Structure formats: structure tokens, C-alpha cells
Short mmCIF file of C-alpha atoms and ligand atoms in Angstrom, two decimals:
data_model
loop_
_atom_site.label_atom_id
_atom_site.label_comp_id
_atom_site.label_asym_id
_atom_site.label_seq_id
_atom_site.Cartn_x
_atom_site.Cartn_y
_atom_site.Cartn_z
CA UNK A 1 55.43 -91.52 2.83
CA UNK A 2 57.03 -88.18 2.13
CA UNK A 3 53.71 -86.57 2.99
CA UNK A 4 53.47 -88.28 6.36
CA UNK A 5 57.00 -87.15 7.11
CA UNK A 6 56.20 -83.61 6.04
CA UNK A 7 53.23 -83.27 8.37
CA UNK A 8 55.00 -84.98 11.23
CA UNK A 9 57.82 -82.45 10.88
CA UNK A 10 55.28 -79.63 10.75
CA UNK A 11 53.76 -80.87 14.00
CA UNK A 12 57.13 -81.34 15.70
CA UNK A 13 58.29 -77.85 14.71
CA UNK A 14 55.09 -76.46 16.13
CA UNK A 15 55.23 -78.39 19.36
CA UNK A 16 58.96 -77.89 19.76
CA UNK A 17 58.82 -74.12 19.76
CA UNK A 18 55.45 -73.48 21.30
CA UNK A 19 56.13 -70.74 23.81
CA UNK A 20 52.91 -71.00 25.82
CA UNK A 21 52.88 -73.22 28.85
CA UNK A 22 49.18 -74.00 28.95
CA UNK A 23 45.94 -73.62 27.04
CA UNK A 24 44.87 -70.31 28.66
CA UNK A 25 48.20 -68.69 27.90
CA UNK A 26 48.04 -70.02 24.37
CA UNK A 27 44.58 -68.55 23.76
CA UNK A 28 45.58 -65.18 25.21
CA UNK A 29 48.73 -65.08 23.14
CA UNK A 30 47.22 -66.14 19.85
CA UNK A 31 43.77 -64.57 20.15
CA UNK A 32 43.43 -62.16 23.05
CA UNK A 33 46.30 -59.84 22.30
CA UNK A 34 45.64 -59.58 18.55
CA UNK A 35 41.94 -58.93 19.11
CA UNK A 36 42.69 -56.01 21.39
CA UNK A 37 45.04 -54.59 18.77
CA UNK A 38 42.32 -54.89 16.18
CA UNK A 39 39.72 -53.17 18.32
CA UNK A 40 42.21 -50.39 19.00
CA UNK A 41 42.78 -49.76 15.29
CA UNK A 42 39.07 -49.83 14.50
CA UNK A 43 38.35 -47.31 17.24
CA UNK A 44 41.02 -44.99 15.87
CA UNK A 45 39.50 -45.30 12.41
CA UNK A 46 36.01 -44.48 13.65
CA UNK A 47 37.41 -41.44 15.43
CA UNK A 48 39.45 -40.21 12.45
CA UNK A 49 36.85 -40.76 9.80
CA UNK A 50 33.90 -39.84 11.98
CA UNK A 51 31.95 -42.85 10.83
CA UNK A 52 29.99 -45.59 12.49
CA UNK A 53 30.28 -48.01 9.62
CA UNK A 54 33.51 -49.76 10.46
CA UNK A 55 33.07 -52.62 8.01
CA UNK A 56 36.11 -51.56 5.99
CA UNK A 57 38.40 -51.56 9.00
CA UNK A 58 37.09 -54.69 10.62
CA UNK A 59 37.94 -56.64 7.47
CA UNK A 60 41.37 -55.14 7.01
CA UNK A 61 42.35 -55.42 10.64
CA UNK A 62 41.13 -58.96 11.04
CA UNK A 63 43.45 -59.87 8.17
CA UNK A 64 46.26 -58.08 9.92
CA UNK A 65 45.81 -60.35 12.93
CA UNK A 66 48.03 -62.82 11.12
CA UNK A 67 51.00 -60.56 11.82
CA UNK A 68 51.34 -62.23 15.19
CA UNK A 69 51.92 -65.75 14.01
CA UNK A 70 53.00 -65.22 10.40
CA UNK A 71 55.42 -62.34 10.76
CA UNK A 72 56.60 -62.42 14.36
CA UNK A 73 56.19 -66.17 14.75
CA UNK A 74 57.74 -67.30 11.50
CA UNK A 75 60.19 -64.44 11.09
CA UNK A 76 62.34 -65.61 13.98
CA UNK A 77 62.18 -69.33 13.24
CA UNK A 78 65.62 -69.73 11.72
CA UNK A 79 67.29 -67.23 14.01
CA UNK A 80 66.05 -69.31 16.93
CA UNK A 81 67.32 -72.50 15.32
CA UNK A 82 70.68 -70.79 15.24
CA UNK A 83 70.53 -69.64 18.86
CA UNK A 84 69.56 -73.08 20.09
CA UNK A 85 72.31 -74.82 18.11
CA UNK A 86 69.78 -76.87 16.17
CA UNK A 87 70.56 -75.22 12.86
CA UNK A 88 73.65 -77.39 12.37
CA UNK A 89 71.47 -80.51 12.29
CA UNK A 90 69.35 -78.92 9.61
CA UNK A 91 72.24 -77.67 7.51
CA UNK A 92 74.27 -80.85 7.71
CA UNK A 93 71.35 -83.14 6.91
CA UNK A 94 70.28 -84.21 3.44
CA UNK A 95 66.68 -83.05 3.98
CA UNK A 96 64.78 -81.26 1.26
CA UNK A 97 65.12 -77.60 2.16
CA UNK A 98 61.90 -76.45 0.50
CA UNK A 99 59.92 -79.07 2.43
CA UNK A 100 61.73 -77.93 5.55
CA UNK A 101 60.78 -74.31 4.97
CA UNK A 102 57.15 -75.13 4.22
CA UNK A 103 56.78 -77.54 7.13
CA UNK A 104 57.70 -74.68 9.44
CA UNK A 105 54.84 -72.63 8.06
CA UNK A 106 51.93 -75.08 8.30
CA UNK A 107 50.84 -74.59 11.89
CA UNK A 108 51.38 -70.84 12.03
CA UNK A 109 49.26 -70.56 8.87
CA UNK A 110 46.44 -72.55 10.46
CA UNK A 111 46.64 -70.42 13.61
CA UNK A 112 46.55 -67.29 11.49
CA UNK A 113 43.42 -68.49 9.69
CA UNK A 114 41.69 -69.16 12.99
CA UNK A 115 42.79 -65.83 14.46
CA UNK A 116 41.60 -63.85 11.43
CA UNK A 117 38.27 -65.58 11.29
CA UNK A 118 37.68 -65.11 14.98
CA UNK A 119 38.77 -61.50 14.63
CA UNK A 120 36.29 -60.92 11.89
CA UNK A 121 33.45 -62.45 13.87
CA UNK A 122 34.31 -60.54 17.03
CA UNK A 123 34.67 -57.35 15.00
CA UNK A 124 31.31 -57.86 13.35
CA UNK A 125 29.64 -58.39 16.71
CA UNK A 126 31.42 -55.63 18.64
CA UNK A 127 31.00 -52.97 15.98
CA UNK A 128 27.61 -54.21 14.76
CA UNK A 129 28.62 -54.52 11.14
CA UNK A 130 25.95 -55.41 8.62
CA UNK A 131 27.24 -58.41 6.73
CA UNK A 132 23.84 -59.75 5.74
CA UNK A 133 24.51 -59.21 2.05
CA UNK A 134 27.89 -60.93 2.03
CA UNK A 135 28.47 -64.62 1.49
CA UNK A 136 30.81 -65.74 4.27
CA UNK A 137 32.19 -68.55 2.15
CA UNK A 138 33.88 -65.97 -0.04
CA UNK A 139 35.35 -64.27 2.96
CA UNK A 140 36.56 -67.54 4.37
CA UNK A 141 38.27 -68.49 1.10
CA UNK A 142 40.02 -65.14 0.94
CA UNK A 143 41.20 -65.49 4.54
CA UNK A 144 42.75 -68.85 3.74
CA UNK A 145 44.51 -67.51 0.66
CA UNK A 146 45.68 -64.40 2.49
CA UNK A 147 47.12 -66.41 5.37
CA UNK A 148 48.95 -68.78 3.05
CA UNK A 149 50.51 -65.82 1.33
CA UNK A 150 51.37 -64.09 4.60
CA UNK A 151 52.95 -67.26 5.99
CA UNK A 152 55.09 -67.66 2.89
CA UNK A 153 56.18 -64.06 3.32
CA UNK A 154 57.02 -64.70 6.98
CA UNK A 155 59.13 -67.69 5.96
CA UNK A 156 61.00 -65.58 3.44
CA UNK A 157 61.77 -63.08 6.21
CA UNK A 158 62.66 -65.94 8.50
CA UNK A 159 65.42 -67.13 6.19
CA UNK A 160 67.11 -63.77 6.73
CA UNK A 161 67.50 -64.85 10.33
CA UNK A 162 70.23 -67.25 9.22
CA UNK A 163 72.30 -64.21 8.42
CA UNK A 164 71.45 -61.48 10.90
CA UNK A 165 70.81 -61.15 14.61
CA UNK A 166 68.60 -58.11 14.08
CA UNK A 167 65.43 -59.97 13.18
CA UNK A 168 63.34 -58.28 15.87
CA UNK A 169 64.02 -54.91 14.33
CA UNK A 170 63.34 -56.21 10.81
CA UNK A 171 60.06 -57.75 11.91
CA UNK A 172 58.86 -54.69 13.79
CA UNK A 173 59.55 -52.65 10.68
CA UNK A 174 57.64 -55.16 8.61
CA UNK A 175 54.64 -54.89 10.90
CA UNK A 176 54.72 -51.14 10.41
CA UNK A 177 54.93 -51.54 6.64
CA UNK A 178 51.99 -53.93 6.60
CA UNK A 179 49.91 -51.53 8.68
CA UNK A 180 50.64 -48.66 6.33
CA UNK A 181 50.80 -50.34 2.96
CA UNK A 182 48.21 -53.12 2.79
CA UNK A 183 45.21 -50.85 2.68
CA UNK A 184 43.91 -52.20 5.97
CA UNK A 185 43.78 -48.77 7.60
CA UNK A 186 43.29 -46.45 4.62
CA UNK A 187 42.99 -46.82 0.82
CA UNK A 188 46.29 -47.45 -0.91
CA UNK A 189 45.20 -45.10 -3.69
CA UNK A 190 46.17 -42.29 -1.32
CA UNK A 191 49.80 -43.40 -1.41
CA UNK A 192 52.39 -42.16 -3.94
CA UNK A 193 52.48 -44.32 -7.07
CA UNK A 194 55.89 -45.83 -6.42
CA UNK A 195 54.83 -46.84 -2.92
CA UNK A 196 51.73 -48.44 -4.38
CA UNK A 197 53.99 -50.87 -6.24
CA UNK A 198 55.42 -51.92 -2.89
CA UNK A 199 51.87 -52.33 -1.61
CA UNK A 200 51.04 -54.75 -4.37
CA UNK A 201 54.14 -56.82 -3.84
CA UNK A 202 53.61 -57.44 -0.13
CA UNK A 203 51.05 -59.96 1.13
CA UNK A 204 47.45 -59.15 2.17
CA UNK A 205 46.92 -56.10 -0.06
CA UNK A 206 45.24 -58.09 -2.81
CA UNK A 207 43.03 -60.19 -0.59
CA UNK A 208 41.97 -57.19 1.50
CA UNK A 209 40.97 -55.48 -1.72
CA UNK A 210 39.07 -58.58 -2.82
CA UNK A 211 37.05 -58.69 0.39
CA UNK A 212 36.42 -54.98 0.44
CA UNK A 213 35.12 -55.43 -3.11
CA UNK A 214 32.60 -58.13 -2.33
CA UNK A 215 31.35 -56.17 0.65
CA UNK A 216 29.99 -53.60 -1.77
CA UNK A 217 28.79 -56.23 -4.23
CA UNK A 218 31.78 -56.16 -6.58
CA UNK A 219 32.58 -59.79 -7.38
CA UNK A 220 34.24 -58.98 -10.69
CA UNK A 221 37.86 -58.99 -9.60
CA UNK A 222 37.52 -61.31 -6.62
CA UNK A 223 39.03 -64.46 -8.11
CA UNK A 224 41.71 -62.57 -10.02
CA UNK A 225 42.87 -60.80 -6.86
CA UNK A 226 42.97 -64.04 -4.89
CA UNK A 227 44.88 -65.75 -7.66
CA UNK A 228 47.44 -62.96 -7.58
CA UNK A 229 47.67 -63.26 -3.79
CA UNK A 230 48.30 -66.99 -4.08
CA UNK A 231 50.88 -66.48 -6.79
CA UNK A 232 52.77 -64.00 -4.67
CA UNK A 233 52.79 -66.61 -1.91
CA UNK A 234 54.42 -69.06 -4.28
CA UNK A 235 56.93 -66.43 -5.34
CA UNK A 236 57.83 -65.79 -1.68
CA UNK A 237 58.54 -69.48 -1.10
CA UNK A 238 60.63 -69.82 -4.24
CA UNK A 239 62.58 -66.75 -3.19
CA UNK A 240 62.95 -68.19 0.31
CA UNK A 241 64.44 -71.38 -1.13
CA UNK A 242 66.95 -69.48 -3.23
CA UNK A 243 67.79 -67.17 -0.40
CA UNK A 244 68.33 -70.18 1.85
CA UNK A 245 70.88 -71.64 -0.55
CA UNK A 246 72.71 -68.34 -0.92
CA UNK A 247 72.68 -67.59 2.78
CA UNK A 248 73.78 -71.11 3.69
CA UNK A 249 76.85 -70.74 1.53
CA UNK A 250 77.55 -67.27 2.85
CA UNK A 251 77.31 -68.25 6.51
CA UNK A 252 79.50 -71.28 5.98
CA UNK A 253 82.11 -68.92 4.64
CA UNK A 254 81.65 -66.40 7.43
CA UNK A 255 81.32 -69.00 10.16
CA UNK A 256 78.35 -67.24 11.66
CA UNK A 257 75.99 -70.18 11.86
CA UNK A 258 75.80 -70.71 15.53
CA UNK A 259 77.28 -70.09 18.89
CA UNK A 260 79.12 -72.98 20.35
CA UNK B 1 93.35 -99.17 3.73
CA UNK B 2 91.33 -96.53 1.91
CA UNK B 3 91.59 -93.03 3.21
CA UNK B 4 88.13 -91.73 3.90
CA UNK B 5 89.17 -88.46 5.45
CA UNK B 6 91.89 -86.46 3.74
CA UNK B 7 93.00 -83.09 5.04
CA UNK B 8 95.82 -81.25 3.32
CA UNK B 9 97.21 -77.82 4.26
CA UNK B 10 93.82 -76.96 5.66
CA UNK B 11 93.44 -73.40 6.87
CA UNK B 12 90.58 -71.47 8.39
CA UNK B 13 90.50 -67.82 9.34
CA UNK B 14 87.83 -65.92 11.17
CA UNK B 15 87.28 -62.23 10.70
CA UNK B 16 86.38 -60.61 13.96
CA UNK B 17 85.04 -57.07 14.10
CA UNK B 18 86.74 -54.72 16.49
CA UNK B 19 84.84 -51.52 16.90
CA UNK B 20 83.20 -50.04 13.84
CA UNK B 21 85.98 -50.08 11.26
CA UNK B 22 88.71 -52.31 12.53
CA UNK B 23 88.81 -55.97 11.76
CA UNK B 24 91.05 -58.64 13.07
CA UNK B 25 91.90 -61.90 11.36
CA UNK B 26 92.18 -64.92 13.59
CA UNK B 27 93.84 -68.00 12.20
CA UNK B 28 92.01 -70.84 13.90
CA UNK B 29 93.46 -73.64 11.78
CA UNK B 30 96.85 -72.98 10.25
CA UNK B 31 97.70 -75.45 7.50
CA UNK B 32 97.13 -78.88 8.99
CA UNK B 33 97.35 -82.20 7.14
CA UNK B 34 96.25 -85.68 8.20
CA UNK B 35 94.51 -88.75 6.88
CA UNK B 36 92.10 -91.16 8.46
CA UNK B 37 91.58 -94.69 7.16
CA UNK B 38 88.27 -96.52 7.09
CA UNK B 39 87.48 -98.20 10.39
CA UNK B 40 89.92 -96.17 12.43
CA UNK B 41 89.32 -94.28 15.63
CA UNK B 42 91.17 -91.03 15.26
CA UNK B 43 91.82 -88.55 18.06
CA UNK B 44 92.18 -84.82 17.76
CA UNK B 45 93.75 -83.42 20.91
CA UNK B 46 94.86 -79.98 21.96
CA UNK B 47 94.34 -77.07 24.29
CA UNK B 48 91.27 -74.84 24.39
CA UNK B 49 91.27 -72.76 21.25
CA UNK B 50 93.68 -75.05 19.39
CA UNK B 51 91.26 -75.36 16.46
CA UNK B 52 89.70 -78.78 17.02
CA UNK B 53 86.06 -77.73 16.77
CA UNK B 54 86.87 -75.57 13.76
CA UNK B 55 88.43 -78.58 12.04
CA UNK B 56 85.42 -80.76 12.83
CA UNK B 57 83.03 -78.10 11.58
CA UNK B 58 84.85 -78.06 8.25
CA UNK B 59 84.80 -81.84 7.98
CA UNK B 60 81.07 -81.95 8.74
CA UNK B 61 80.33 -79.45 5.93
CA UNK B 62 79.24 -76.73 8.36
CA UNK B 63 82.12 -74.40 7.69
CA UNK B 64 84.03 -73.53 4.53
CA UNK B 65 87.84 -73.81 4.54
CA UNK B 66 89.75 -70.62 3.83
CA UNK B 67 92.38 -72.62 1.96
CA UNK B 68 93.59 -76.17 1.53
CA UNK B 69 91.94 -79.49 0.93
CA UNK B 70 89.26 -81.06 3.08
CA UNK B 71 87.81 -84.30 1.73
CA UNK B 72 85.46 -86.84 3.23
CA UNK B 73 84.76 -90.09 1.37
CA UNK B 74 86.67 -88.61 -1.54
CA UNK B 75 84.35 -85.62 -1.86
CA UNK B 76 85.05 -82.00 -1.17
CA UNK B 77 83.38 -80.79 2.03
CA UNK B 78 82.66 -77.46 0.43
CA UNK B 79 81.11 -77.90 -2.99
CA UNK B 80 80.26 -81.61 -2.94
CA UNK B 81 78.61 -81.62 0.48
CA UNK B 82 75.41 -83.20 -0.86
CA UNK B 83 77.33 -86.42 -1.51
CA UNK B 84 78.66 -86.52 2.04
CA UNK B 85 75.85 -85.44 4.34
CA UNK B 86 73.87 -88.68 4.17
CA UNK B 87 76.82 -90.78 5.25
CA UNK B 88 78.16 -88.79 8.16
CA UNK B 89 76.89 -87.39 11.43
CA UNK B 90 78.28 -85.65 14.46
CA UNK B 91 77.94 -85.40 18.20
CA UNK B 92 78.78 -82.12 19.85
CA UNK B 93 79.14 -81.75 23.56
CA UNK B 94 76.89 -79.35 25.41
CA UNK B 95 73.27 -78.82 26.17
CA UNK B 96 72.14 -77.13 22.98
CA UNK B 97 70.95 -78.69 19.79
CA UNK B 98 67.80 -80.55 20.82
CA UNK B 99 64.21 -79.41 21.17
CA UNK B 100 63.64 -78.96 24.88
CA UNK B 101 59.89 -78.88 24.36
CA UNK B 102 59.85 -82.30 22.73
CA UNK B 103 60.30 -85.70 24.33
CA UNK B 104 63.42 -87.73 23.67
CA UNK B 105 61.50 -89.93 21.28
CA UNK B 106 59.98 -86.97 19.45
CA UNK B 107 63.40 -85.39 19.12
CA UNK B 108 64.71 -88.53 17.52
CA UNK B 109 61.71 -88.74 15.20
CA UNK B 110 62.43 -85.17 14.18
CA UNK B 111 66.10 -85.84 13.47
CA UNK B 112 65.41 -89.10 11.66
CA UNK B 113 62.97 -87.24 9.42
CA UNK B 114 65.76 -84.83 8.56
CA UNK B 115 67.69 -87.86 7.36
CA UNK B 116 64.62 -89.17 5.51
CA UNK B 117 64.55 -92.52 7.28
CA UNK B 118 61.51 -94.46 6.14
CA UNK B 119 58.85 -94.96 8.75
CA UNK B 120 59.09 -98.73 9.13
CA UNK B 121 62.81 -98.53 9.86
CA UNK B 122 62.43 -95.38 11.91
CA UNK B 123 60.56 -96.81 14.88
CA UNK B 124 62.87 -99.77 15.19
CA UNK B 125 65.96 -97.63 14.91
CA UNK B 126 64.74 -95.17 17.55
CA UNK B 127 63.95 -97.93 20.04
CA UNK B 128 67.30 -99.52 19.39
CA UNK B 129 69.19 -96.28 19.93
CA UNK B 130 67.25 -95.30 23.04
CA UNK B 131 68.21 -98.65 24.46
CA UNK B 132 71.82 -98.14 23.42
CA UNK B 133 72.19 -94.79 25.21
CA UNK B 134 70.16 -95.98 28.17
CA UNK B 135 67.32 -93.48 27.87
CA UNK B 136 64.57 -95.98 27.31
CA UNK B 137 62.72 -95.36 30.57
CA UNK B 138 62.79 -91.58 30.00
CA UNK B 139 61.97 -91.76 26.28
CA UNK B 140 58.59 -90.07 26.63
CA UNK B 141 59.65 -87.25 28.96
CA UNK B 142 60.32 -83.75 27.68
CA UNK B 143 63.98 -83.02 27.11
CA UNK B 144 63.68 -79.94 29.34
CA UNK B 145 63.23 -82.24 32.30
CA UNK B 146 66.54 -83.97 31.56
CA UNK B 147 69.78 -83.58 33.42
CA UNK B 148 72.88 -82.42 31.55
CA UNK B 149 74.19 -85.93 31.06
CA UNK B 150 70.82 -87.16 29.87
CA UNK B 151 70.75 -84.45 27.21
CA UNK B 152 74.25 -85.52 26.22
CA UNK B 153 72.94 -89.08 25.84
CA UNK B 154 70.22 -87.71 23.60
CA UNK B 155 72.87 -85.92 21.54
CA UNK B 156 74.72 -89.19 21.15
CA UNK B 157 71.50 -90.85 20.02
CA UNK B 158 70.93 -88.02 17.55
CA UNK B 159 74.38 -88.51 16.08
CA UNK B 160 73.77 -92.20 15.47
CA UNK B 161 70.27 -91.91 14.06
CA UNK B 162 71.18 -92.23 10.38
CA UNK B 163 73.62 -95.10 10.93
CA UNK B 164 76.52 -92.98 9.62
CA UNK B 165 79.71 -94.36 8.12
CA UNK B 166 81.77 -91.67 9.76
CA UNK B 167 80.95 -90.09 13.10
CA UNK B 168 82.57 -86.90 14.28
CA UNK B 169 82.50 -86.40 18.03
CA UNK B 170 83.47 -83.14 19.65
CA UNK B 171 83.94 -83.71 23.37
CA UNK B 172 81.20 -86.33 23.47
CA UNK B 173 81.77 -87.30 27.09
CA UNK B 174 81.13 -83.80 28.46
CA UNK B 175 78.71 -84.06 31.36
CA UNK B 176 78.51 -87.82 31.38
CA UNK B 177 78.85 -89.73 34.62
CA UNK B 178 81.50 -92.50 34.78
CA UNK B 179 78.94 -95.09 33.74
CA UNK B 180 77.85 -92.88 30.84
CA UNK B 181 81.44 -92.28 29.76
CA UNK B 182 82.06 -96.03 29.81
CA UNK B 183 78.85 -96.51 27.82
CA UNK B 184 80.09 -94.09 25.17
CA UNK B 185 83.47 -95.78 25.00
CA UNK B 186 81.70 -99.09 24.47
CA UNK B 187 79.54 -97.54 21.76
CA UNK B 188 82.66 -96.25 20.03
CA UNK B 189 84.30 -99.65 20.20
CA UNK B 190 81.14 -101.27 18.86
CA UNK B 191 81.05 -98.77 16.00
CA UNK B 192 84.62 -99.70 15.13
CA UNK B 193 83.67 -103.38 15.09
CA UNK B 194 80.94 -102.52 12.61
CA UNK B 195 83.58 -100.96 10.37
CA UNK B 196 82.62 -97.35 11.12
CA UNK B 197 85.12 -94.55 11.35
CA UNK B 198 85.20 -92.25 14.35
CA UNK B 199 86.99 -88.93 14.67
CA UNK B 200 86.86 -87.53 18.16
CA UNK B 201 88.18 -84.74 20.30
CA UNK B 202 88.47 -85.02 24.02
CA UNK B 203 90.33 -83.50 26.91
CA UNK B 204 90.47 -86.83 28.75
CA UNK B 205 93.82 -88.19 27.67
CA UNK B 206 93.28 -91.56 29.20
CA UNK B 207 90.13 -91.95 27.19
CA UNK B 208 92.03 -90.96 24.06
CA UNK B 209 94.82 -93.41 24.74
CA UNK B 210 92.40 -96.22 25.41
CA UNK B 211 90.34 -95.65 22.27
CA UNK B 212 92.40 -94.11 19.52
CA UNK B 213 94.28 -95.97 16.83
CA UNK B 214 95.95 -92.76 15.80
CA UNK B 215 95.94 -89.21 17.07
CA UNK B 216 97.23 -85.75 16.40
CA UNK B 217 97.99 -83.05 18.92
CA UNK B 218 97.18 -79.51 17.89
CA UNK B 219 98.52 -76.27 19.20
CA UNK B 220 97.56 -72.80 17.96
CA UNK B 221 96.03 -74.19 14.80
CA UNK B 222 98.96 -76.44 13.89
CA UNK B 223 99.72 -80.09 14.39
CA UNK B 224 102.65 -80.51 16.73
CA UNK B 225 102.73 -84.30 16.79
CA UNK B 226 100.93 -87.18 15.14
CA UNK B 227 101.06 -90.95 15.24
CA UNK B 228 99.88 -93.95 17.21
CA UNK B 229 99.55 -93.35 20.97
CA UNK B 230 102.87 -95.04 21.80
CA UNK B 231 104.69 -92.78 19.33
CA UNK B 232 103.13 -89.72 20.87
CA UNK B 233 104.09 -90.86 24.32
CA UNK B 234 107.70 -91.20 23.23
CA UNK B 235 109.90 -91.48 26.29
CA UNK B 236 107.26 -90.33 28.78
CA UNK B 237 105.45 -92.67 31.11
CA UNK B 238 101.99 -91.26 30.53
CA UNK B 239 100.33 -89.60 27.59
CA UNK B 240 99.59 -86.66 29.83
CA UNK B 241 103.28 -85.95 30.45
CA UNK B 242 104.02 -86.14 26.74
CA UNK B 243 101.05 -83.92 25.97
CA UNK B 244 102.02 -81.25 28.45
CA UNK B 245 105.54 -81.24 27.11
CA UNK B 246 104.26 -80.87 23.55
CA UNK B 247 101.83 -78.04 24.16
CA UNK B 248 104.40 -76.19 26.18
CA UNK B 249 103.25 -76.50 29.78
CA UNK B 250 105.51 -77.46 32.63
CA UNK B 251 105.84 -81.09 33.60
CA UNK B 252 106.35 -81.14 37.32
N1 ATP C 301 82.79 -68.11 15.04
C1 ATP C 301 84.01 -67.68 15.40
N2 ATP C 301 84.36 -66.40 15.20
C2 ATP C 301 85.58 -65.96 15.54
N3 ATP C 301 86.53 -66.72 16.09
C3 ATP C 301 86.26 -68.00 16.33
C4 ATP C 301 84.98 -68.56 16.00
N4 ATP C 301 85.00 -69.88 16.35
C5 ATP C 301 86.21 -70.12 16.86
N5 ATP C 301 86.98 -69.01 16.86
C6 ATP C 301 88.39 -68.91 17.32
O1 ATP C 301 89.14 -69.90 16.67
C7 ATP C 301 90.08 -70.50 17.54
C8 ATP C 301 89.88 -72.02 17.57
O2 ATP C 301 88.64 -72.32 18.16
P1 ATP C 301 88.06 -73.80 18.29
O3 ATP C 301 86.67 -73.69 18.77
O4 ATP C 301 88.28 -74.50 17.01
O5 ATP C 301 89.00 -74.41 19.42
P2 ATP C 301 88.92 -75.85 20.12
O6 ATP C 301 90.21 -76.52 19.84
O7 ATP C 301 87.69 -76.55 19.75
O8 ATP C 301 88.88 -75.44 21.66
P3 ATP C 301 88.08 -76.12 22.89
O9 ATP C 301 88.95 -77.19 23.44
O10 ATP C 301 87.98 -74.99 23.89
O11 ATP C 301 86.76 -76.57 22.41
C9 ATP C 301 89.89 -69.83 18.89
O12 ATP C 301 90.87 -68.84 19.01
C10 ATP C 301 88.53 -69.19 18.79
O13 ATP C 301 88.49 -68.00 19.54
MG1 MG C 302 85.98 -77.18 20.81
#
């Protein structure tokens, strides 16, 4: 009962804010653009490091493909609800706010999983990466975990949109941080120690490390890293719920909910 | 009659930023008091900027009062909102507030899910409401293909979806054609017959006079007159003359 409602809401959120007009546009938006970005980053890496083995970067950058739907897509969800005057229905209704937050994330998470997996496959083909020794099931599991975590993070950012109109700036900065700090482009060990703490607390870092590990036959920390990634996802959602309550109260005091 | 809306010395200020450092305080609602009994139709009238929408936002738990008392069904609108939200709903005028990329029916499914209607009741209720607001033959079209008045009908449907005890309507007839406006008046009368309470704002004085059991007239955040329509009219022939006199315009 509650589950049917949850998934129906997830579908309606997805359909209701889908920006693309048709299938071609949708594919270009969700797959074409991110793939080009990924190829761009891999080419830079091959140039900088003077290597032809781009396995490291293909993995990291295919994970980063989720930025499109998880960070930019989810990060503006609640700001848009505010701009369209729909937020008042949400606030004034007795709905369960944690279910509401999660329902928003379901479809973007699925899209992110598809985009990452496609990215990985395209990357492997384009850059002729040797993955013969790696079990793809492990990679697939880590992609799922990573995208769940990234979506939860995007939702946490999204809640900020109840408060501020500057979400585009926040999200662009977040994209930059993810590029620098997740270890997708270069090893996080090269960063100052205090910045490494930030690296570990943002999504993707752990799962990228897990996959990079199994690529060289190191399965030892794989499950631990994924568990940590999943746990951080849960922490993001719990934080999002608390933040929602705080921000709701704050905006009711300030009167900055919507424009009408 | 039990008082299901109680407002006492209610005040709301907005802080508006002016430049980088300067701030300006705007008093939108300046110490108003009124009560609404169960089953009444209550009108909130006044000029643009008088504070009507601000008052409704506070009563619908969307906005916190700066000072004073604001109670619905005996509960505080700020602090005990969880006890109120299930039993009220609102209709705001204007074209925002629905998903343009969803059909009318999908929109209503979405809103009924927010109110946790169970699925067996949901379908029935949606059909019933679509019929009521005369959108049945457009139910499966996207809202973005709707005219202004059709979106307003969808807003009305949205506001009725959870079968609320109290309905707050802020300029609900905006954009409706004469038939639509009559439809809404009939809906309001039907709601009253069912024992529901309606609080509405409107700029159509005739509509207010026809519908309201009681009304208040607001000016600059204060109530300048309250009572049954005949009291408000006083010695004037029409409500409009009385209104214009009260809010300080010239009666020609
Ligand atoms: N979010 C806000 N921030 C700052 N000032 C606001 C805000 N909302 C309303 N106001 C101010 O509060 C006053 C009352 O506005 P309100 O919307 O309550 O008027 P109203 O009676 O509904 O008018 P109308 O008939 O035009 O709808 C106005 O001076 C308005 O400028
Ligand atoms: Mg108004």
C-alpha cells in the first residue's frame, strides 16, 4: 500500500519534471553529453600522464557521469518546487517527508546507474581497456552502490534549495569538488591530509577506490569500501531529513517559501 | 457554534532587504482578530496588499506569525501544524502549483498521494472531483495544454482532494469564465451543506455578498469593519459603495 504509493510518487515526480521533449533529446541529454565529458577527461589524462592504459580514468570518469542526474538533476528539485509554487502543497500536506525525499531520488538514481554502466562500456571500447581479468558483476554492484550514495547526496543538496536561490552556483561548485576530490582524475593520496578527510566524506570516493582495487586484483577491501559508501548514503538521507525540518521552520519564519 | 478558526491580535512582518546593509520591515498584517464558526462561509476582503494572502498563509500553516494567536481546529498553526494539515486544504488563484507535464488525473493522483489517500478510495474520489469541476473530458490531457481557467479548475480539484473540513480559498475565481465562477459558487454552497467551513478572499463583491455568512474588510493590515453583509453595507445601497467608503476611495 505505502510501497505502491511510494513508487507511484517516484514515477510522477520523474514524469512531471522531465525536461526532454522526446526520446532522442532524452538520450542525448542523459547519455550523449556525459559521455563526451568523460572522453574529454580521459584524453586529458592520457596526455598528462603519457600513458595508453586509461583503465584508471575510464572507471573514475564513468562513475562521475552520475553528476548529471544526481547532482544537477536532484540538486535543483526543491528549488524548482518553490519556483513552480508546488512546494506549498508539499509543505502543507501530512505526507511523510523522508518518503517524499527518497521518492524524488529513485528515477535519477536508475538513470545514473544506466549512464555509468554505458559510460564504462563505451570507455572500455573506445580506449581499448583490458578488462578480461575483472568480474563485471563486481563492477556492476559497485556502480549501483555508488549511484545510490550519490543520489542521496544530491537530495541532501537539493534540500538546501528550499532556502537559497543560488543552487546553480552551489551545484557547479559541487561538480568541481567531485572532480577534484573523489580520486577519479588523480589519486587522493596526493591531496593534503585534511582535504583527504573531505574526500572520504563525499560520495563516490570509496566506490571508485573499490573498483580501482579489483582492477589490479585487490578484492580485500572491496566489500568494506562499498559498505562505507552505502552507509554514507544513509547518513546523507538522514541529514537531508533533519535539514528539511530545520529549513521548513526557518522558511516559514522568513516567508521565503514561494513567489505568489 | 464551535469556533474552528480563532485569530487574535495576529501580526506578520516581512523583512525586505534594501541594498546590502539596509533592511526594511513591512507590516503585512497588523494585529487582526476574528473568529469563524464551523459551517460558515467567511469572507476576507480588502485592497491589493491589504494582507489577505498573508493571513491565509498563516492559517494554512505555510507562514509563521510574528506575534499573536492563530488557531485552526483549536490547534496552533505554528507548532501544532501536524494536527491540522490533514483536515484542511487550500485553493490559490493563479496558474502555478500543478505539474504541467502531468495530466489532470496524474496531478490529482500525485496530490492525493501527498494526503495518503488509500488507493481504493483514491480512484473514486478523483473521478468524482473531475466531474465536479467539469474537467472529465480533459482528464487525460497534459496540464500544459490547458487554458488558464482549466488550470484553475484543476487547482480547485486539488484543494478538495482530501475532503477537507476547512477550505481556504484565495481568489479562487480568478480566470474562470462565468459558468466556471457559477460552478465554484455552487461547489462552495454544496460544501456548506456538507458542514464544511470555507474562508475565502475575492475582489468580486457581489460574489462575496451572495456567498458569505460573515466577512471582514481589511485595509493596510488591519480590519476596518466586520460583520454580516448587511451590517457591512450599513446605509449604502450596494456592498461596493460601502466597501469603497471603508477603504478610503471616492464614491462617485
Ligand atoms: N514574501 C514577502 N516578502 C516581503 N513582503 C511581502 C511578501 N509577501 C507579501 N508581502 C507584502 O505584504 C503586504 C500584504 O501582502 P498580501 O499578499 O498579503 O496582500 P493581499 O491582501 O493578498 O493582496 P492581493 O489582493 O493583491 O492579493 C504587501 O505589502 C506585500 O508587498
Ligand atoms: Mg493576495
